Coordinates of C-alpha atoms and ligand atoms in Angstrom, one line a residue:
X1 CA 19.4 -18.3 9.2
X2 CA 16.0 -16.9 7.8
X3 CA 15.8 -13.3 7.8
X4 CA 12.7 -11.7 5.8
X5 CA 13.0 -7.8 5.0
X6 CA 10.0 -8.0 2.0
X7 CA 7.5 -6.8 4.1
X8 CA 5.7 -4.6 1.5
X9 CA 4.9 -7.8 -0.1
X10 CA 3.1 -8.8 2.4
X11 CA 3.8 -9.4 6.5
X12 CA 3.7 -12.5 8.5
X13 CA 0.4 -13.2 10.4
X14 CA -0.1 -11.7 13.8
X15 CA -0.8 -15.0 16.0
X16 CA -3.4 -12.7 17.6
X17 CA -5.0 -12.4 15.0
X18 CA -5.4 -16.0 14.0
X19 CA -6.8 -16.7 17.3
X20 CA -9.4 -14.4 16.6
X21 CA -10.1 -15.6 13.5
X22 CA -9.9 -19.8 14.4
X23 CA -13.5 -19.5 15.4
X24 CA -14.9 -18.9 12.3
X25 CA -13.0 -21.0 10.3
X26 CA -13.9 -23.8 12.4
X27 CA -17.7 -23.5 14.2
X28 CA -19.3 -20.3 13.6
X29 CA -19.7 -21.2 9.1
X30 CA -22.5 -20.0 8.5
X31 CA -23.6 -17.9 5.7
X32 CA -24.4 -14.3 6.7
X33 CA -26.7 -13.7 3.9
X34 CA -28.8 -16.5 6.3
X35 CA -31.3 -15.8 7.8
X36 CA -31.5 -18.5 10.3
X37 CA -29.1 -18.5 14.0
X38 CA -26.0 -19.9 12.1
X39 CA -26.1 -17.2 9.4
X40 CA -27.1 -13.9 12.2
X41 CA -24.0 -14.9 14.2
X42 CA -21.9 -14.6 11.4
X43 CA -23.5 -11.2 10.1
X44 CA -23.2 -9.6 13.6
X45 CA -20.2 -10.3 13.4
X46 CA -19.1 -8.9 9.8
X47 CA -21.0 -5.6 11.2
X48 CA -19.5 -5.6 14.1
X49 CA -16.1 -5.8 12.4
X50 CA -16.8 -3.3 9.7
X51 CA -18.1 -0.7 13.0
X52 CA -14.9 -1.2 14.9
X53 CA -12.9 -0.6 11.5
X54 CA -14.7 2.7 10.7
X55 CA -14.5 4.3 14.2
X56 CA -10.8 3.3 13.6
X57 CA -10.4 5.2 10.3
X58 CA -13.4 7.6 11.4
X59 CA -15.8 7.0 8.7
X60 CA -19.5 5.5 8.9
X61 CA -19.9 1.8 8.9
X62 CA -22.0 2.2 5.6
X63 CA -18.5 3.8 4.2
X64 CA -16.6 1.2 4.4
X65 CA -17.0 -2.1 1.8
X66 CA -15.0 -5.4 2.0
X67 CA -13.3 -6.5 -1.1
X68 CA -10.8 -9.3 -2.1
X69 CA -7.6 -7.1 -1.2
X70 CA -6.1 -3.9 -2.9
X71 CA -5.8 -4.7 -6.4
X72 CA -10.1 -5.6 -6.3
X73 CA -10.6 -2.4 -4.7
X74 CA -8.5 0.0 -6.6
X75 CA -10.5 -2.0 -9.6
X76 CA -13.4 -1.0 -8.1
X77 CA -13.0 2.5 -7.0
X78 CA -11.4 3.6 -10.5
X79 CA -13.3 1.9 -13.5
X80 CA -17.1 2.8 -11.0
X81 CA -16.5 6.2 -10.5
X82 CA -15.4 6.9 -14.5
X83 CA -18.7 5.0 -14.7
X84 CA -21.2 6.8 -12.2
X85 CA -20.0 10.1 -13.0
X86 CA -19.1 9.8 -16.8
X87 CA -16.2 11.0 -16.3
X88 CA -13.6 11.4 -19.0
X89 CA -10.1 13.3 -18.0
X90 CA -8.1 11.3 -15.4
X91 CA -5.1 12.8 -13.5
X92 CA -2.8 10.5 -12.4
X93 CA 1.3 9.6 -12.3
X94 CA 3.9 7.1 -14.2
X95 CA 4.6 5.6 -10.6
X96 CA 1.3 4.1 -9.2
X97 CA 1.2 0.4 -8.5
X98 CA -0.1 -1.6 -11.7
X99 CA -3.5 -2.5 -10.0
X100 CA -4.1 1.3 -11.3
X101 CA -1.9 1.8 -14.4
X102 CA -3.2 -1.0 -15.5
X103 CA -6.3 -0.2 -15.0
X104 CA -6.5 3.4 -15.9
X105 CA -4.3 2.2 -19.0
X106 CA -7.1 -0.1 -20.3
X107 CA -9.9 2.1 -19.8
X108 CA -7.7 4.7 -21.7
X109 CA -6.5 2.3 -24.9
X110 CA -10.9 1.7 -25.1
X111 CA -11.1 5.1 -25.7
X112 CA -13.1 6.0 -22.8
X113 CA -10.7 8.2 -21.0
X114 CA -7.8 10.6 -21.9
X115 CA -4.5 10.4 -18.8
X116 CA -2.5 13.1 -17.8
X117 CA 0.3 12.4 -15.9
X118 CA 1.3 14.8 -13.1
X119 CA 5.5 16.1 -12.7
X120 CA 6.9 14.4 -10.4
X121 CA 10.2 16.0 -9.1
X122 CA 13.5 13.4 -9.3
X123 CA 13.0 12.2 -6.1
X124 CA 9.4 11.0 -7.2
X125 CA 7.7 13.6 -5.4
X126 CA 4.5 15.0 -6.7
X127 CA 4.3 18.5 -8.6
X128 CA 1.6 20.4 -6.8
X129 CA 1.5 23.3 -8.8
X130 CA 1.3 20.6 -11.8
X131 CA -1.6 18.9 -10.4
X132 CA -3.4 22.4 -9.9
X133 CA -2.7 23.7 -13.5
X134 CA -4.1 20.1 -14.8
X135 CA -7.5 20.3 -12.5
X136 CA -7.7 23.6 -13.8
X137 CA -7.4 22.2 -17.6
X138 CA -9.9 19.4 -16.7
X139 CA -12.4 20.1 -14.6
X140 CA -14.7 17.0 -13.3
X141 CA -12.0 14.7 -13.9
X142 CA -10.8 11.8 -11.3
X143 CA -7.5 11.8 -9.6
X144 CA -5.7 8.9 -9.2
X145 CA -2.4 9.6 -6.8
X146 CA -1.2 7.1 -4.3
X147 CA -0.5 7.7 -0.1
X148 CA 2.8 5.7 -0.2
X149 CA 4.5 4.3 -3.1
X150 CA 5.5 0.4 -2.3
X151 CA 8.5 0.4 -4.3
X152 CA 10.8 3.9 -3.0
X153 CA 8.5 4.8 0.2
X154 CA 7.2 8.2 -1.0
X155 CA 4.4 9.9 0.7
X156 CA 1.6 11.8 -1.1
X157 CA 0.2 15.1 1.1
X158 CA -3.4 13.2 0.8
X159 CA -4.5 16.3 3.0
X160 CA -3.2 19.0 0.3
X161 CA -4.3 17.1 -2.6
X162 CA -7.6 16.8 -1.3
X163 CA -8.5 19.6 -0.7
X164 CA -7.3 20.7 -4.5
X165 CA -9.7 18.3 -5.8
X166 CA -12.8 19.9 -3.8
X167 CA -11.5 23.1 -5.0
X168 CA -11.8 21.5 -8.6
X169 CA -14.5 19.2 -8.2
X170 CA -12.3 16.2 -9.1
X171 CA -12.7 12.7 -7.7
X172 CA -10.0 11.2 -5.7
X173 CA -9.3 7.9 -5.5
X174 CA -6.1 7.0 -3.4
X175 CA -4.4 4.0 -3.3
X176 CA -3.8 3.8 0.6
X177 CA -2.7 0.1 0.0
X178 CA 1.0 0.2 1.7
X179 CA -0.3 3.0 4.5
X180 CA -3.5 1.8 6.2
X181 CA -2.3 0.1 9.4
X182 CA 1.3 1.7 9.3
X183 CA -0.4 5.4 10.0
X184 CA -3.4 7.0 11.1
X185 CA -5.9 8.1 8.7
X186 CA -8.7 10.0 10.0
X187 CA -11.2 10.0 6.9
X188 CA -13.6 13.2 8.9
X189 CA -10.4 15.4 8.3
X190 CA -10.1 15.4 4.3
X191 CA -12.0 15.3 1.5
X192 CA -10.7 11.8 -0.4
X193 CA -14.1 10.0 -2.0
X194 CA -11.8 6.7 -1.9
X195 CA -9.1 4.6 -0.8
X196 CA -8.1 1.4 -0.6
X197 CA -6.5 -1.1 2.2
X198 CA -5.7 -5.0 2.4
X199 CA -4.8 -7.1 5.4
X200 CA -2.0 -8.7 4.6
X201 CA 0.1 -5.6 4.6
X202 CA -0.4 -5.0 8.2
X203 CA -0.3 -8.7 9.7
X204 CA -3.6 -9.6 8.7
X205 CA -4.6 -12.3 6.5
X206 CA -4.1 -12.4 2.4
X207 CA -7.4 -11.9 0.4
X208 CA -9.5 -9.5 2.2
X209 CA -9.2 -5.7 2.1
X210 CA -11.4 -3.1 1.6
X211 CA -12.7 -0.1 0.3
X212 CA -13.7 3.2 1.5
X213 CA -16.1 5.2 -0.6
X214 CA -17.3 8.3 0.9
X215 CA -21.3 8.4 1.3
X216 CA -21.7 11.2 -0.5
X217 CA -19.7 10.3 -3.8
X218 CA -21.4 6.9 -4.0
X219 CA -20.5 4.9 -6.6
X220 CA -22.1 2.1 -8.6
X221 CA -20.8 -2.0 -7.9
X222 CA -18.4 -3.1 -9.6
X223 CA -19.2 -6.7 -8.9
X224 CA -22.9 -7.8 -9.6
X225 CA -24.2 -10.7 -8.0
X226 CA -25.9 -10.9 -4.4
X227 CA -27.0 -8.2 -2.6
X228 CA -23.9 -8.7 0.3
X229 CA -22.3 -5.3 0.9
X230 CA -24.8 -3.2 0.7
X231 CA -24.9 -3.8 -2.9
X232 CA -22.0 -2.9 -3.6
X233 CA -19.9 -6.5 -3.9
X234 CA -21.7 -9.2 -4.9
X235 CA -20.7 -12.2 -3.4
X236 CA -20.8 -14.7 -0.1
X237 CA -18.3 -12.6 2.3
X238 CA -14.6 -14.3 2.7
X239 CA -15.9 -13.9 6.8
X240 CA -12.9 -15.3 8.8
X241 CA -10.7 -12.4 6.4
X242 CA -13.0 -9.7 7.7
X243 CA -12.6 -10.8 11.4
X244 CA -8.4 -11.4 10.7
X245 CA -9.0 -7.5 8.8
X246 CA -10.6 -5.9 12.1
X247 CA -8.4 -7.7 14.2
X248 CA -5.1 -6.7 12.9
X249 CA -6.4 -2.9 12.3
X250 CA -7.1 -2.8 15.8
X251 CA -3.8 -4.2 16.8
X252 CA -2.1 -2.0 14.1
X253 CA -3.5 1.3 15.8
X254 CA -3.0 -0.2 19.5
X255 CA 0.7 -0.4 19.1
X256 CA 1.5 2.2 16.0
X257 CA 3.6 4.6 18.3
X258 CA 5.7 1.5 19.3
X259 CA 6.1 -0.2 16.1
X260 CA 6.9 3.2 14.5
X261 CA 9.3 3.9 17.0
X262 CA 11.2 0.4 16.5
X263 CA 11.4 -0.1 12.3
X264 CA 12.7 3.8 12.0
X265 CA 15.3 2.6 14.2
X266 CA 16.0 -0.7 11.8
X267 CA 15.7 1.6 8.8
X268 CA 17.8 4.5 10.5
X269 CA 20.6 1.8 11.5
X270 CA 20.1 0.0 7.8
X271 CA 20.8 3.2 6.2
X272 CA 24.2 4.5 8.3
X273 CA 25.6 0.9 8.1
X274 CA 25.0 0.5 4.1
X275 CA 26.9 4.1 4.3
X276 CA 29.8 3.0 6.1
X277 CA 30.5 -0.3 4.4
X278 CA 29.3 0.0 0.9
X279 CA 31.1 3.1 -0.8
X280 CA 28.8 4.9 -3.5
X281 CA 25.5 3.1 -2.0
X282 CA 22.4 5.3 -3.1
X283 CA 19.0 5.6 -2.0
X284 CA 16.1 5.6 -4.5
X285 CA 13.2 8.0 -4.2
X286 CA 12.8 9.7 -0.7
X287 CA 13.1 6.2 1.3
X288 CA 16.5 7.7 2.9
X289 CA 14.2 10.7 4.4
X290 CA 13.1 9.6 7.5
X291 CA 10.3 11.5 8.6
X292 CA 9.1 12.1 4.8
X293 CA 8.9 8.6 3.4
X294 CA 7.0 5.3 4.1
X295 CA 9.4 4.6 7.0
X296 CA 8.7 0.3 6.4
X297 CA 10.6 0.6 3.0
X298 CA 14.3 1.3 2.4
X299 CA 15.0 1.0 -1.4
X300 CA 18.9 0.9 -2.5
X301 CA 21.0 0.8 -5.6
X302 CA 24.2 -0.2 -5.6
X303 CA 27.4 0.7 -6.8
X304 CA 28.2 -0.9 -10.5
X305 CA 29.9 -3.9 -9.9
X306 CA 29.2 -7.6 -11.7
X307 CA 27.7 -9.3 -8.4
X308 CA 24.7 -6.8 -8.7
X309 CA 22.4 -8.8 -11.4
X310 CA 22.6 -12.0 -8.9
X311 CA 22.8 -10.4 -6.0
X312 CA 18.7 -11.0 -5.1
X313 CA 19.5 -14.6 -5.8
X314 CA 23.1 -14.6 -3.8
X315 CA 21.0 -13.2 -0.8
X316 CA 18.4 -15.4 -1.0
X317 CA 21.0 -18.1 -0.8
X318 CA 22.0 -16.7 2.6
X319 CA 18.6 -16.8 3.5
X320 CA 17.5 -13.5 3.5
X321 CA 14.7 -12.8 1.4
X322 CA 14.6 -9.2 -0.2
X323 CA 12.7 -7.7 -3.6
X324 CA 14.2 -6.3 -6.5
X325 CA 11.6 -3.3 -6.6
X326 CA 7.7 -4.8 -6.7
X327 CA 7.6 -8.3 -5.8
X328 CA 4.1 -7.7 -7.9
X329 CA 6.2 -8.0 -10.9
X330 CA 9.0 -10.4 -10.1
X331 CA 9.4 -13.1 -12.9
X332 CA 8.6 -9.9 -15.3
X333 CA 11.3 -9.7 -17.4
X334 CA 10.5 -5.6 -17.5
X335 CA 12.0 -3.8 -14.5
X336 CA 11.0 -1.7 -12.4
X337 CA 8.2 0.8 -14.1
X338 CA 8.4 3.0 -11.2
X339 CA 12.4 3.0 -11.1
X340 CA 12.6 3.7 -15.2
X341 CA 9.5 6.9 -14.6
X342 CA 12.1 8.5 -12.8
X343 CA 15.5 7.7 -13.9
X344 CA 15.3 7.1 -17.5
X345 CA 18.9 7.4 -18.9
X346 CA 20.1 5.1 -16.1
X347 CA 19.4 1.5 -15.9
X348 CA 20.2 1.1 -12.3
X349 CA 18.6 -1.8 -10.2
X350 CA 17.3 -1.7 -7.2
X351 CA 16.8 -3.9 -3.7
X352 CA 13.6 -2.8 -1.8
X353 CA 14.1 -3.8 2.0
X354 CA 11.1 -3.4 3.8
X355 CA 10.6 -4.1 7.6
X356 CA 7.8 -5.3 10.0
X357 CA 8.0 -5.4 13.8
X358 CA 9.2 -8.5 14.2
X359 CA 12.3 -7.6 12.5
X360 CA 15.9 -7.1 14.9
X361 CA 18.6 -5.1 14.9
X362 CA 21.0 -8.3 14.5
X363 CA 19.2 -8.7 11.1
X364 CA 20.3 -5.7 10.1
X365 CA 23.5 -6.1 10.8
X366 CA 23.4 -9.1 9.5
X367 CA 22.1 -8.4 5.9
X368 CA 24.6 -5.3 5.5
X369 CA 27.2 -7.7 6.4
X370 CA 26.2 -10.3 3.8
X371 CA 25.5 -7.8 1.2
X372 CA 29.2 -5.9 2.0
X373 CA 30.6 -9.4 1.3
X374 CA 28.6 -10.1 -1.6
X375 CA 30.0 -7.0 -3.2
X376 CA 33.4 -7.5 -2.1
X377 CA 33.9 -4.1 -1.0
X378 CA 37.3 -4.6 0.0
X379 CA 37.4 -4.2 -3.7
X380 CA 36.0 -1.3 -3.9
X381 CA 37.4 1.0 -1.4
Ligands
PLP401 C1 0.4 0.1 -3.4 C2 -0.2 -1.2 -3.6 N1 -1.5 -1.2 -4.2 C3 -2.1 -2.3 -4.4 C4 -1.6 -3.5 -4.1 C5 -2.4 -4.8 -4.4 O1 -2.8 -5.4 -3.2 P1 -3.3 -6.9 -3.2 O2 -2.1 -7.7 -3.5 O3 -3.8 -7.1 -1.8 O4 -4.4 -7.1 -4.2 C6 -0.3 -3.6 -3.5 C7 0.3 -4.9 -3.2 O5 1.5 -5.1 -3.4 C8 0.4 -2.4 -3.3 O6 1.6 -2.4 -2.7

């Protein structure tokens, strides 16, 4: 039995999509920056990939600009805008993914930025009023606020906080890393200058994502080298990525209703059957709220018990592979940085199960059972 519920870490490749990217990996090499047959067949179709991804998202082709995945592009987006724009106050929260507390920390320890972090309420939810109060305190500074946190599921009102930024001139970046491909962002209805997607989230491939930087809050590259991109990222295009990107966007948006439809019913089920067979079973963040959370990602703490420290490695054991909070930071000896932001005094663990369309009900079922036996509940009750 194989069962694999870490699909915020990344999902299993669409076979759809590989067949769409084969061809490139195998006659059409050439180097788009070319400008010989081999090469133009290859940049036609980059462009052609980066068009169909921006009528997706409903943005301009020029908009959109291929990276190595999400950590390059929230790199990108946050130390080049702090750049173009000199900007020196950035608003952000203890809970975003490390590809931007790290990077916002570093620029901050170098002296060349001061954070303030936004409330959050307990359930990780982020203080609007707060945010407002700090724009007002700094004006012209750059927020930093993800869509959807990969470790407890929250969702960030990217339409609200938007427009609070135009009202305060601010820049906003948003890490959109865990949402592009799982909902439907349509970039002509708010005001974000940037966010951030990679593949391998959605059933695409690992290595290629990409930013969006609005046209008119350009910033400058981040990587020098060639002129690919615009300018904007040096360096020969990873091409058969950008095809397996496209590919799996266009799939993603093709069958969102239905794939939306089946993982809340594998979360839903997940959560009343952890319920009923696990007494004293919480739910971290909003990732119990159905309609309000990242509905792929279901994270859980369990009751006290002394099976919980090798319970990750018991169900891996059984064959079902799970994360203890961000697979980012597994063989970290640090925890959970999101988990500690928002319950200090307690040093509960979690399990993040997070769930793809190729997941079943019977793996459900299955897991709860494993994990009810694991605990020996029988005990507990
Ligand atoms: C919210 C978030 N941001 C950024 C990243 C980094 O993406 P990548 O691993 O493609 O660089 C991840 C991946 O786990 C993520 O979940």
């Amino acid at each position: 039995m194989s069962i694999y519920l870490d699909n915020a870490a990344t999902t299993p490749l669409d076979p759809e999509v590989f067949e769409a990217m084969k061809p490139f990996m195998l006659e059409d090499f050439g180097n788009p920056s070319s400008t010989h047959a081999h090469g133009r067949k290859v940049r036609a179709a980059i462009e052609s990939a980066r068009k169909q991804i921006a009528s997706l998202l409903n943005c301009t082709p020029g908009e959109i600009i291929f990276t190595s995945g999400g950590t390059e592009a929230d790199n990108a987006i946050l130390a080049s805008s702090i750049r173009t724009y000199g900007i020196k106050n950035v608003i952000t929260s203890l809970i975003e993914h490390h590809a931007v507390e790290l990077t916002l920390g570093n620029l901050a320890k170098q002296g060349l930025i001061k954070l303030h972090f936004v409330n959050l309420d307990e359930k990780g939810q982020v203080d609007l009023d707060h945010l407002n109060t700090l724009l007002k305190e700094n004006p012209n500074a750059l927020v930093s606020l993800m869509h959807a946190n990969n470790e407890i599921g929250n969702i960030l009102d990217l339409e609200k906080v938007s427009e609070l930024c135009d009202q305060h001139k601010a820049y906003f970046h948003s890490d959109t890393v865990q949402t592009v491909g799982h909902f439907k962002h349509d970039l002509s209805k708010m005001k974000v200058h940037g966010i951030t997607a990679a593949a391998h989230k959605f059933h695409g491939p690992k290595g290629i994502g990409f930013m969006f930087i609005r046209k008119d809050k350009k910033i400058q590259p981040f990587m020098q080298g060639g002129a690919q991109e615009r300018n904007m990222r040096g360096g020969t295009e990873n091409v058969y990525g950008i095809i397996g990107l496209a590919k799996a966007l266009e799939i993603a948006y093709r069958d969102m209703d239905e794939h939306i439809h089946h993982i809340k019913s594998l979360k839903s089920r997940m959560i009343e059957r952890l319920k009923n067979n696990i007494p004293g079973v919480m739910f971290n963040g909003n990732s119990a709220d159905l309609d309000n959370s990242l509905y792929t990602v279901l994270s859980v703490s369990l009751p006290e018990s002394d099976e919980n420290s090798m319970l990750l490695f018991n169900l891996d054991l059984q064959g079902i592979s799970a994360s203890g909070g961000s697979a980012c930071s597994s063989g970290t000896a640090t925890g959970s940085h999101v988990l500690s932001a928002l319950y200090p005094e307690s040093n509960r663990g979690a399990i993040r199960f997070s769930f793809s369309k190729y997941n079943t009900p019977e793996e459900i079922d299955f897991v709860v059972d494993k994990l009810a036996s694991l605990l020996k509940v029988e005990a507990l009750k």
